[in-house]
Amino acid sequence: MSQDSGTKDKRARWPLIVIALLLVTGAGILVVGKLKGRSKVAFEKGRIHLRSGNAAAAAEEFRTVLARYPDSTPSFEYLIEALMEDGRFSEAEQELSKAPQVGISKAEVAVMRARLFVRRAEGRLRDTASPTDVERCDLILSKDVGPAIALVKGNAKDVEDPAGAYLFLGRAYELKRGVLDRKANLLKRKAVLALKLEDAAEADRKRVQANAASIAAQTALQRATGAYREAIDLAPDKPAPRLALATLLVTYTAIPEREQIGAILAPVIAADPAHRQARLLLARAEAKVRNADAALAQLANIPGQEDDAETLYLKLW
């Protein structure tokens, strides 16, 4: 598998990288201020490299900082992020063993390791050199997604940002749902193939397995919903958990409950009436029930979109 999925893909994921790092620690900027001279320059260069998609160069810069300031928590966390971006998951896991020396708590390390497992799972899913068959789905679930969920569930309440941990837990459950759904579809195809080969017993076995995977996928989705709601309860003023829950409901519900989604996003809209993601979600919810006027009204609230709301509305499909 290629370690680099492309500069364009990495740049597209940069906002998620920033969110992930902020969820791990809120003291980063304060510690950065303690860096001096070449170490401070190396730290800034590392962040620039990471943002531009050069994860390997970024990792070296953060190692330079840690050689001089071994207790620099932000440098350590950025190093782990750079290694994961570069597909060097084993190396990142080895570095995590040094976390206690940096002063990171066991609970924080557990959540960082969970993030690593999820990123590794996403890498396996993107790996075109190894097609995702049923066995690979099982590998991802048992070696990556399952352990990640267990780590977060066991430590979410003990980290500095429990809401952020539950937000990540919801995303891990959504990933589990996706892998299980893919597994179910693969098993259904195997059932069809078995029928064509006139092996009714094998077809029945695959149908039963597919059914079980589909049920498990629905359960994972319900647990993602619960995790997002927990994050909202812990941090009602943060937009990210509300946006995540609304996205889940709009995406996976055939007929979205628009009033419920509106209530979830109301604080986000109140803080920023032109919030693009929130307005798009509300518009998507209306579009799914063929309420074009209401969808267009939501889109018209997005700055610069007033004259082209109909074009954007068509893109929602």
mmCIF file of N, CA, C and O in Angstrom, residues 11 39 43 80 84 118 154 185 198 243 246 251 255 261 263 295 305:
data_model
loop_
_atom_site.group_PDB
_atom_site.id
_atom_site.type_symbol
_atom_site.label_atom_id
_atom_site.label_comp_id
_atom_site.label_asym_id
_atom_site.label_seq_id
_atom_site.Cartn_x
_atom_site.Cartn_y
_atom_site.Cartn_z
ATOM 1 N N ARG A 11 -4.389 17.663 1.868
ATOM 2 C CA ARG A 11 -4.839 19.033 2.087
ATOM 3 C C ARG A 11 -6.319 19.069 2.419
ATOM 4 O O ARG A 11 -6.768 19.859 3.250
ATOM 5 N N SER A 39 14.407 25.855 17.556
ATOM 6 C CA SER A 39 13.336 24.898 17.867
ATOM 7 C C SER A 39 11.977 25.471 17.516
ATOM 8 O O SER A 39 11.105 24.770 16.982
ATOM 9 N N PHE A 43 9.468 24.020 14.702
ATOM 10 C CA PHE A 43 8.074 23.697 14.994
ATOM 11 C C PHE A 43 7.149 24.313 13.949
ATOM 12 O O PHE A 43 6.245 23.642 13.424
ATOM 13 N N ILE A 80 3.155 12.542 16.069
ATOM 14 C CA ILE A 80 2.265 11.394 15.887
ATOM 15 C C ILE A 80 1.355 11.623 14.685
ATOM 16 O O ILE A 80 1.152 10.724 13.853
ATOM 17 N N MET A 84 1.222 9.401 11.165
ATOM 18 C CA MET A 84 -0.017 8.791 10.681
ATOM 19 C C MET A 84 -0.348 9.272 9.270
ATOM 20 O O MET A 84 -0.759 8.484 8.418
ATOM 21 N N VAL A 118 -8.035 4.145 14.101
ATOM 22 C CA VAL A 118 -9.047 4.560 13.127
ATOM 23 C C VAL A 118 -8.386 5.025 11.834
ATOM 24 O O VAL A 118 -8.847 4.688 10.732
ATOM 25 N N GLY A 154 -13.499 3.450 27.324
ATOM 26 C CA GLY A 154 -12.906 3.259 28.634
ATOM 27 C C GLY A 154 -12.203 4.476 29.197
ATOM 28 O O GLY A 154 -11.853 4.484 30.387
ATOM 29 N N ASN A 185 -22.838 -6.254 2.066
ATOM 30 C CA ASN A 185 -23.007 -6.245 0.607
ATOM 31 C C ASN A 185 -22.145 -7.314 -0.065
ATOM 32 O O ASN A 185 -22.576 -7.966 -1.029
ATOM 33 N N GLU A 198 -25.599 -23.227 -7.896
ATOM 34 C CA GLU A 198 -26.552 -24.222 -7.400
ATOM 35 C C GLU A 198 -26.133 -24.818 -6.063
ATOM 36 O O GLU A 198 -26.325 -26.008 -5.794
ATOM 37 N N LEU A 243 -23.196 19.369 14.468
ATOM 38 C CA LEU A 243 -23.074 19.173 13.024
ATOM 39 C C LEU A 243 -22.908 17.689 12.694
ATOM 40 O O LEU A 243 -23.463 17.197 11.709
ATOM 41 N N ALA A 246 -26.366 15.974 13.197
ATOM 42 C CA ALA A 246 -27.278 16.370 12.123
ATOM 43 C C ALA A 246 -26.887 15.711 10.797
ATOM 44 O O ALA A 246 -27.749 15.256 10.041
ATOM 45 N N THR A 251 -28.061 12.009 6.571
ATOM 46 C CA THR A 251 -27.460 11.049 5.640
ATOM 47 C C THR A 251 -28.148 9.689 5.675
ATOM 48 O O THR A 251 -28.410 9.091 4.627
ATOM 49 N N ILE A 255 -36.428 9.654 5.484
ATOM 50 C CA ILE A 255 -37.270 10.849 5.628
ATOM 51 C C ILE A 255 -36.842 11.559 6.912
ATOM 52 O O ILE A 255 -37.318 11.237 8.003
ATOM 53 N N ILE A 261 -33.853 17.984 13.436
ATOM 54 C CA ILE A 261 -32.569 18.455 12.912
ATOM 55 C C ILE A 261 -32.441 19.964 13.103
ATOM 56 O O ILE A 261 -31.378 20.475 13.461
ATOM 57 N N ALA A 263 -33.783 21.692 15.501
ATOM 58 C CA ALA A 263 -33.529 21.940 16.923
ATOM 59 C C ALA A 263 -32.074 21.665 17.275
ATOM 60 O O ALA A 263 -31.464 22.399 18.069
ATOM 61 N N ALA A 295 -35.829 24.298 1.000
ATOM 62 C CA ALA A 295 -34.407 24.051 0.773
ATOM 63 C C ALA A 295 -33.736 25.283 0.179
ATOM 64 O O ALA A 295 -32.653 25.702 0.610
ATOM 65 N N GLN A 305 -24.460 33.056 -2.112
ATOM 66 C CA GLN A 305 -25.210 31.967 -2.722
ATOM 67 C C GLN A 305 -26.601 32.392 -3.166
ATOM 68 O O GLN A 305 -27.333 31.632 -3.782
#
